[in-house]
Amino acid sequence: SLDGKIAPSSRGHVPLGTPRDRATMQVIRAKCDAILMGSGSLRAYPKPLRSKRRGHHPANIIVSSRLSGISPKWEFFRDPTLHRILLVGPQPPLARIRAFSKCATVRVLPQLGSKSDTRAAAAAAARAIVRACKDAGIRHLLVEGGGEIIWLFVAANLIDRYFVTLTPKIVGGRDAPTLVEGTGLAPSQFLNLKLKSAKKVGDELYLIYERR
């Protein structure tokens, strides 16, 4: 939204963009090997994230430190055509990890066990996630969200390209999630990106920024 929100305070799945925006997302998905999101995004939209490119099925990767609030009975975990990878911390009980292992590839990452309330901890978690993706043969990773997950990658400055659609909506709400959550960066640590392209379509702006 114009005020930087990606969802309302309820954190429910509410598309902010137009069908053109969603079609643009499909173009981006068609170029990736895997789509990554946090368990909060999965709770808001418990369905597979697909690419409409024929014959192209990107893996869906879920980051969930505790496996709380999600269920292996959901449609997302029951689709036989979807390659699922679960990256979890060391806290979940072994029985719960085994339950999810029946419907997904589960990897335990110790770095997801520590709180990401500092930039160093968040960056360590992001690097562990990238290593796990590399081990799985993933070269092009699309990080869709939410804000807490994007914060991990921002903390480590690991995002090569940012695709941002600015919609003409004001959402408001002190508890509404933003594009990047977490504790944030100190002024001396702000990431200074480079604008690659900007396109106006109707009342929306399609922006692509790159890491310097």
PDB file of C-alpha atoms in Angstrom:
ATOM      1  CA  SER A   1       0.000   0.000   0.000  1.00  0.00           C
ATOM      2  CA  LEU A   2       0.990   3.661  -0.279  1.00  0.00           C
ATOM      3  CA  ASP A   3       1.674   3.682   3.471  1.00  0.00           C
ATOM      4  CA  GLY A   4       3.958   0.645   3.295  1.00  0.00           C
ATOM      5  CA  LYS A   5       1.562  -2.077   4.477  1.00  0.00           C
ATOM      6  CA  ILE A   6       1.365  -5.545   2.942  1.00  0.00           C
ATOM      7  CA  ALA A   7      -1.783  -6.664   4.817  1.00  0.00           C
ATOM      8  CA  PRO A   8      -4.360  -5.280   7.265  1.00  0.00           C
ATOM      9  CA  SER A   9      -3.961  -5.526  11.031  1.00  0.00           C
ATOM     10  CA  SER A  10      -5.809  -8.868  10.980  1.00  0.00           C
ATOM     11  CA  ARG A  11      -2.912 -10.203   8.853  1.00  0.00           C
ATOM     12  CA  GLY A  12      -5.436 -11.947   6.637  1.00  0.00           C
ATOM     13  CA  HIS A  13      -4.871 -12.566   2.931  1.00  0.00           C
ATOM     14  CA  VAL A  14      -6.204  -9.432   1.201  1.00  0.00           C
ATOM     15  CA  PRO A  15      -4.797  -8.761  -2.298  1.00  0.00           C
ATOM     16  CA  LEU A  16      -3.887  -5.088  -2.593  1.00  0.00           C
ATOM     17  CA  GLY A  17      -2.971  -5.057  -6.270  1.00  0.00           C
ATOM     18  CA  THR A  18      -4.898  -5.405  -9.511  1.00  0.00           C
ATOM     19  CA  PRO A  19      -5.050  -8.528 -11.710  1.00  0.00           C
ATOM     20  CA  ARG A  20      -2.126  -6.971 -13.626  1.00  0.00           C
ATOM     21  CA  ASP A  21      -0.081  -7.035 -10.414  1.00  0.00           C
ATOM     22  CA  ARG A  22      -0.907 -10.699  -9.821  1.00  0.00           C
ATOM     23  CA  ALA A  23       0.000 -11.500 -13.450  1.00  0.00           C
ATOM     24  CA  THR A  24       3.353  -9.794 -12.894  1.00  0.00           C
ATOM     25  CA  MET A  25       3.935 -12.043  -9.882  1.00  0.00           C
ATOM     26  CA  GLN A  26       3.355 -15.049 -12.118  1.00  0.00           C
ATOM     27  CA  VAL A  27       6.066 -13.816 -14.479  1.00  0.00           C
ATOM     28  CA  ILE A  28       8.486 -13.567 -11.543  1.00  0.00           C
ATOM     29  CA  ARG A  29       7.539 -17.008 -10.217  1.00  0.00           C
ATOM     30  CA  ALA A  30       8.153 -18.542 -13.637  1.00  0.00           C
ATOM     31  CA  LYS A  31      11.839 -17.625 -13.330  1.00  0.00           C
ATOM     32  CA  CYS A  32      12.499 -19.139  -9.898  1.00  0.00           C
ATOM     33  CA  ASP A  33      13.358 -22.617  -8.654  1.00  0.00           C
ATOM     34  CA  ALA A  34      11.601 -22.178  -5.310  1.00  0.00           C
ATOM     35  CA  ILE A  35       9.257 -19.805  -3.485  1.00  0.00           C
ATOM     36  CA  LEU A  36       9.941 -19.104   0.181  1.00  0.00           C
ATOM     37  CA  MET A  37       7.546 -17.774   2.800  1.00  0.00           C
ATOM     38  CA  GLY A  38       7.112 -17.801   6.553  1.00  0.00           C
ATOM     39  CA  SER A  39       4.560 -19.774   8.515  1.00  0.00           C
ATOM     40  CA  GLY A  40       2.565 -16.578   9.118  1.00  0.00           C
ATOM     41  CA  SER A  41       2.042 -16.190   5.367  1.00  0.00           C
ATOM     42  CA  LEU A  42       1.057 -19.845   5.156  1.00  0.00           C
ATOM     43  CA  ARG A  43      -1.532 -19.368   7.900  1.00  0.00           C
ATOM     44  CA  ALA A  44      -3.007 -16.444   5.980  1.00  0.00           C
ATOM     45  CA  TYR A  45      -3.013 -18.378   2.691  1.00  0.00           C
ATOM     46  CA  PRO A  46      -2.714 -22.157   3.326  1.00  0.00           C
ATOM     47  CA  LYS A  47      -2.507 -23.119  -0.348  1.00  0.00           C
ATOM     48  CA  PRO A  48       0.369 -23.953  -2.716  1.00  0.00           C
ATOM     49  CA  LEU A  49       2.132 -21.063  -4.440  1.00  0.00           C
ATOM     50  CA  ARG A  50       2.174 -21.921  -8.130  1.00  0.00           C
ATOM     51  CA  SER A  51       3.723 -20.826 -11.380  1.00  0.00           C
ATOM     52  CA  LYS A  52       1.405 -20.868 -14.391  1.00  0.00           C
ATOM     53  CA  ARG A  53       4.282 -21.622 -16.732  1.00  0.00           C
ATOM     54  CA  ARG A  54       3.603 -25.007 -18.291  1.00  0.00           C
ATOM     55  CA  GLY A  55       5.743 -27.766 -16.830  1.00  0.00           C
ATOM     56  CA  HIS A  56       7.318 -25.473 -14.234  1.00  0.00           C
ATOM     57  CA  HIS A  57       6.649 -26.334 -10.598  1.00  0.00           C
ATOM     58  CA  PRO A  58       8.776 -24.303  -8.152  1.00  0.00           C
ATOM     59  CA  ALA A  59       9.278 -25.885  -4.753  1.00  0.00           C
ATOM     60  CA  ASN A  60       7.478 -24.237  -1.835  1.00  0.00           C
ATOM     61  CA  ILE A  61       9.717 -23.589   1.167  1.00  0.00           C
ATOM     62  CA  ILE A  62       8.236 -22.747   4.559  1.00  0.00           C
ATOM     63  CA  VAL A  63      10.279 -21.263   7.402  1.00  0.00           C
ATOM     64  CA  SER A  64       8.751 -22.085  10.792  1.00  0.00           C
ATOM     65  CA  SER A  65      10.937 -22.050  13.876  1.00  0.00           C
ATOM     66  CA  ARG A  66       8.367 -23.840  16.075  1.00  0.00           C
ATOM     67  CA  LEU A  67       5.859 -25.447  13.645  1.00  0.00           C
ATOM     68  CA  SER A  68       3.110 -23.723  15.610  1.00  0.00           C
ATOM     69  CA  GLY A  69      -0.224 -22.782  14.096  1.00  0.00           C
ATOM     70  CA  ILE A  70       0.120 -24.979  11.017  1.00  0.00           C
ATOM     71  CA  SER A  71      -1.169 -28.477  10.327  1.00  0.00           C
ATOM     72  CA  PRO A  72      -0.063 -31.319   8.031  1.00  0.00           C
ATOM     73  CA  LYS A  73      -3.780 -31.816   7.298  1.00  0.00           C
ATOM     74  CA  TRP A  74      -4.006 -28.553   5.365  1.00  0.00           C
ATOM     75  CA  GLU A  75      -4.449 -28.565   1.600  1.00  0.00           C
ATOM     76  CA  PHE A  76      -0.932 -27.195   1.228  1.00  0.00           C
ATOM     77  CA  PHE A  77       0.565 -30.350   2.754  1.00  0.00           C
ATOM     78  CA  ARG A  78      -1.764 -32.783   0.982  1.00  0.00           C
ATOM     79  CA  ASP A  79      -1.134 -31.772  -2.636  1.00  0.00           C
ATOM     80  CA  PRO A  80       0.836 -34.683  -4.198  1.00  0.00           C
ATOM     81  CA  THR A  81       2.236 -32.528  -7.016  1.00  0.00           C
ATOM     82  CA  LEU A  82       3.958 -30.005  -4.761  1.00  0.00           C
ATOM     83  CA  HIS A  83       7.571 -30.272  -3.616  1.00  0.00           C
ATOM     84  CA  ARG A  84       7.545 -28.960  -0.041  1.00  0.00           C
ATOM     85  CA  ILE A  85      10.543 -28.090   2.111  1.00  0.00           C
ATOM     86  CA  LEU A  86      10.154 -27.161   5.777  1.00  0.00           C
ATOM     87  CA  LEU A  87      12.984 -25.303   7.490  1.00  0.00           C
ATOM     88  CA  VAL A  88      12.483 -25.451  11.248  1.00  0.00           C
ATOM     89  CA  GLY A  89      14.328 -24.565  14.436  1.00  0.00           C
ATOM     90  CA  PRO A  90      15.343 -27.085  17.104  1.00  0.00           C
ATOM     91  CA  GLN A  91      12.391 -26.326  19.421  1.00  0.00           C
ATOM     92  CA  PRO A  92       9.525 -28.427  17.958  1.00  0.00           C
ATOM     93  CA  PRO A  93       8.939 -31.837  19.587  1.00  0.00           C
ATOM     94  CA  LEU A  94      10.352 -34.750  17.614  1.00  0.00           C
ATOM     95  CA  ALA A  95       6.882 -36.236  17.192  1.00  0.00           C
ATOM     96  CA  ARG A  96       5.683 -33.065  15.490  1.00  0.00           C
ATOM     97  CA  ILE A  97       8.701 -33.002  13.190  1.00  0.00           C
ATOM     98  CA  ARG A  98       8.020 -36.634  12.264  1.00  0.00           C
ATOM     99  CA  ALA A  99       4.382 -35.819  11.462  1.00  0.00           C
ATOM    100  CA  PHE A 100       5.429 -33.133   8.987  1.00  0.00           C
ATOM    101  CA  SER A 101       8.189 -35.355   7.587  1.00  0.00           C
ATOM    102  CA  LYS A 102       5.473 -37.555   6.066  1.00  0.00           C
ATOM    103  CA  CYS A 103       4.405 -34.730   3.729  1.00  0.00           C
ATOM    104  CA  ALA A 104       7.500 -32.526   3.365  1.00  0.00           C
ATOM    105  CA  THR A 105      11.261 -32.551   3.401  1.00  0.00           C
ATOM    106  CA  VAL A 106      12.152 -31.233   6.871  1.00  0.00           C
ATOM    107  CA  ARG A 107      15.484 -29.668   7.753  1.00  0.00           C
ATOM    108  CA  VAL A 108      16.316 -28.487  11.258  1.00  0.00           C
ATOM    109  CA  LEU A 109      18.402 -25.312  11.320  1.00  0.00           C
ATOM    110  CA  PRO A 110      19.832 -24.364  14.731  1.00  0.00           C
ATOM    111  CA  GLN A 111      20.056 -20.724  13.608  1.00  0.00           C
ATOM    112  CA  LEU A 112      16.259 -20.550  13.528  1.00  0.00           C
ATOM    113  CA  GLY A 113      16.166 -21.316  17.224  1.00  0.00           C
ATOM    114  CA  SER A 114      17.696 -18.021  18.297  1.00  0.00           C
ATOM    115  CA  LYS A 115      15.607 -14.889  18.298  1.00  0.00           C
ATOM    116  CA  SER A 116      16.128 -12.629  15.320  1.00  0.00           C
ATOM    117  CA  ASP A 117      15.840  -9.494  17.458  1.00  0.00           C
ATOM    118  CA  THR A 118      19.342  -8.415  16.454  1.00  0.00           C
ATOM    119  CA  ARG A 119      20.682  -7.909  12.966  1.00  0.00           C
ATOM    120  CA  ALA A 120      23.433 -10.464  13.572  1.00  0.00           C
ATOM    121  CA  ALA A 121      20.982 -13.200  14.594  1.00  0.00           C
ATOM    122  CA  ALA A 122      18.648 -12.410  11.707  1.00  0.00           C
ATOM    123  CA  ALA A 123      21.519 -12.447   9.213  1.00  0.00           C
ATOM    124  CA  ALA A 124      22.781 -15.786  10.555  1.00  0.00           C
ATOM    125  CA  ALA A 125      19.308 -17.271  10.072  1.00  0.00           C
ATOM    126  CA  ALA A 126      19.116 -15.983   6.500  1.00  0.00           C
ATOM    127  CA  ARG A 127      22.519 -17.411   5.622  1.00  0.00           C
ATOM    128  CA  ALA A 128      21.513 -20.802   7.047  1.00  0.00           C
ATOM    129  CA  ILE A 129      18.361 -20.725   4.912  1.00  0.00           C
ATOM    130  CA  VAL A 130      20.388 -19.925   1.786  1.00  0.00           C
ATOM    131  CA  ARG A 131      22.809 -22.779   2.511  1.00  0.00           C
ATOM    132  CA  ALA A 132      19.872 -25.185   2.918  1.00  0.00           C
ATOM    133  CA  CYS A 133      18.456 -24.012  -0.415  1.00  0.00           C
ATOM    134  CA  LYS A 134      21.825 -24.468  -2.108  1.00  0.00           C
ATOM    135  CA  ASP A 135      22.074 -27.995  -0.694  1.00  0.00           C
ATOM    136  CA  ALA A 136      18.645 -28.694  -2.222  1.00  0.00           C
ATOM    137  CA  GLY A 137      19.874 -27.602  -5.658  1.00  0.00           C
ATOM    138  CA  ILE A 138      17.996 -24.301  -5.644  1.00  0.00           C
ATOM    139  CA  ARG A 139      19.741 -21.500  -7.543  1.00  0.00           C
ATOM    140  CA  HIS A 140      17.017 -18.886  -7.981  1.00  0.00           C
ATOM    141  CA  LEU A 141      15.007 -18.239  -4.821  1.00  0.00           C
ATOM    142  CA  LEU A 142      11.940 -16.006  -4.667  1.00  0.00           C
ATOM    143  CA  VAL A 143      11.324 -14.660  -1.155  1.00  0.00           C
ATOM    144  CA  GLU A 144       7.658 -13.663  -1.085  1.00  0.00           C
ATOM    145  CA  GLY A 145       7.269 -12.813   2.596  1.00  0.00           C
ATOM    146  CA  GLY A 146       6.045 -11.894   5.000  1.00  0.00           C
ATOM    147  CA  GLY A 147       7.811  -8.969   6.536  1.00  0.00           C
ATOM    148  CA  GLU A 148       9.583 -10.958   9.261  1.00  0.00           C
ATOM    149  CA  ILE A 149      11.097 -13.318   6.679  1.00  0.00           C
ATOM    150  CA  ILE A 150      12.157 -10.478   4.396  1.00  0.00           C
ATOM    151  CA  TRP A 151      13.789  -8.851   7.441  1.00  0.00           C
ATOM    152  CA  LEU A 152      16.121 -11.850   7.791  1.00  0.00           C
ATOM    153  CA  PHE A 153      17.356 -11.432   4.239  1.00  0.00           C
ATOM    154  CA  VAL A 154      17.575  -7.643   4.515  1.00  0.00           C
ATOM    155  CA  ALA A 155      19.643  -8.019   7.693  1.00  0.00           C
ATOM    156  CA  ALA A 156      22.183 -10.060   5.725  1.00  0.00           C
ATOM    157  CA  ASN A 157      21.786  -7.938   2.566  1.00  0.00           C
ATOM    158  CA  LEU A 158      21.162 -11.112   0.553  1.00  0.00           C
ATOM    159  CA  ILE A 159      18.399  -9.881  -1.746  1.00  0.00           C
ATOM    160  CA  ASP A 160      19.716  -9.214  -5.250  1.00  0.00           C
ATOM    161  CA  ARG A 161      16.538  -7.704  -6.660  1.00  0.00           C
ATOM    162  CA  TYR A 162      13.408  -6.198  -5.083  1.00  0.00           C
ATOM    163  CA  PHE A 163      10.116  -6.240  -6.990  1.00  0.00           C
ATOM    164  CA  VAL A 164       7.685  -3.766  -5.393  1.00  0.00           C
ATOM    165  CA  THR A 165       4.244  -2.827  -6.657  1.00  0.00           C
ATOM    166  CA  LEU A 166       3.045   0.406  -5.082  1.00  0.00           C
ATOM    167  CA  THR A 167      -0.758   0.423  -4.993  1.00  0.00           C
ATOM    168  CA  PRO A 168      -2.970   3.502  -4.526  1.00  0.00           C
ATOM    169  CA  LYS A 169      -4.344   2.293  -1.199  1.00  0.00           C
ATOM    170  CA  ILE A 170      -3.990   3.492   2.376  1.00  0.00           C
ATOM    171  CA  VAL A 171      -4.328   0.644   4.897  1.00  0.00           C
ATOM    172  CA  GLY A 172      -3.163   2.136   8.193  1.00  0.00           C
ATOM    173  CA  GLY A 173      -2.993   0.362  11.538  1.00  0.00           C
ATOM    174  CA  ARG A 174      -0.081   0.257  13.962  1.00  0.00           C
ATOM    175  CA  ASP A 175      -0.240  -3.556  13.944  1.00  0.00           C
ATOM    176  CA  ALA A 176      -0.521  -3.953  10.171  1.00  0.00           C
ATOM    177  CA  PRO A 177       2.575  -5.702   8.766  1.00  0.00           C
ATOM    178  CA  THR A 178       4.971  -3.850   6.501  1.00  0.00           C
ATOM    179  CA  LEU A 179       7.273  -5.006   3.732  1.00  0.00           C
ATOM    180  CA  VAL A 180      10.192  -5.406   6.150  1.00  0.00           C
ATOM    181  CA  GLU A 181       9.543  -6.098   9.840  1.00  0.00           C
ATOM    182  CA  GLY A 182      12.046  -7.110  12.527  1.00  0.00           C
ATOM    183  CA  THR A 183      13.967  -4.645  14.649  1.00  0.00           C
ATOM    184  CA  GLY A 184      15.154  -2.671  11.652  1.00  0.00           C
ATOM    185  CA  LEU A 185      18.490  -1.144  10.781  1.00  0.00           C
ATOM    186  CA  ALA A 186      20.367   1.672  12.449  1.00  0.00           C
ATOM    187  CA  PRO A 187      20.718   4.824  10.293  1.00  0.00           C
ATOM    188  CA  SER A 188      24.336   3.962   9.541  1.00  0.00           C
ATOM    189  CA  GLN A 189      23.220   0.522   8.276  1.00  0.00           C
ATOM    190  CA  PHE A 190      20.395   1.565   5.929  1.00  0.00           C
ATOM    191  CA  LEU A 191      20.518  -0.342   2.632  1.00  0.00           C
ATOM    192  CA  ASN A 192      20.955   2.012  -0.302  1.00  0.00           C
ATOM    193  CA  LEU A 193      19.422   0.365  -3.360  1.00  0.00           C
ATOM    194  CA  LYS A 194      19.626   1.195  -7.042  1.00  0.00           C
ATOM    195  CA  LEU A 195      16.469   1.783  -9.087  1.00  0.00           C
ATOM    196  CA  LYS A 196      16.543  -0.493 -12.133  1.00  0.00           C
ATOM    197  CA  SER A 197      13.125   0.315 -13.595  1.00  0.00           C
ATOM    198  CA  ALA A 198       9.844   2.073 -12.851  1.00  0.00           C
ATOM    199  CA  LYS A 199       6.616   1.630 -14.775  1.00  0.00           C
ATOM    200  CA  LYS A 200       3.236   3.269 -14.263  1.00  0.00           C
ATOM    201  CA  VAL A 201       0.199   1.148 -15.123  1.00  0.00           C
ATOM    202  CA  GLY A 202      -3.061   2.825 -14.240  1.00  0.00           C
ATOM    203  CA  ASP A 203      -2.711   4.001 -10.655  1.00  0.00           C
ATOM    204  CA  GLU A 204      -0.033   1.426  -9.766  1.00  0.00           C
ATOM    205  CA  LEU A 205       3.734   1.807  -9.873  1.00  0.00           C
ATOM    206  CA  TYR A 206       5.878  -1.232 -10.693  1.00  0.00           C
ATOM    207  CA  LEU A 207       9.326  -0.712  -9.194  1.00  0.00           C
ATOM    208  CA  ILE A 208      12.435  -2.874  -9.447  1.00  0.00           C
ATOM    209  CA  TYR A 209      15.393  -2.092  -7.219  1.00  0.00           C
ATOM    210  CA  GLU A 210      18.753  -3.857  -7.159  1.00  0.00           C
ATOM    211  CA  ARG A 211      21.375  -4.300  -4.482  1.00  0.00           C
ATOM    212  CA  ARG A 212      24.417  -2.073  -4.911  1.00  0.00           C
TER     213      ARG A 212
END
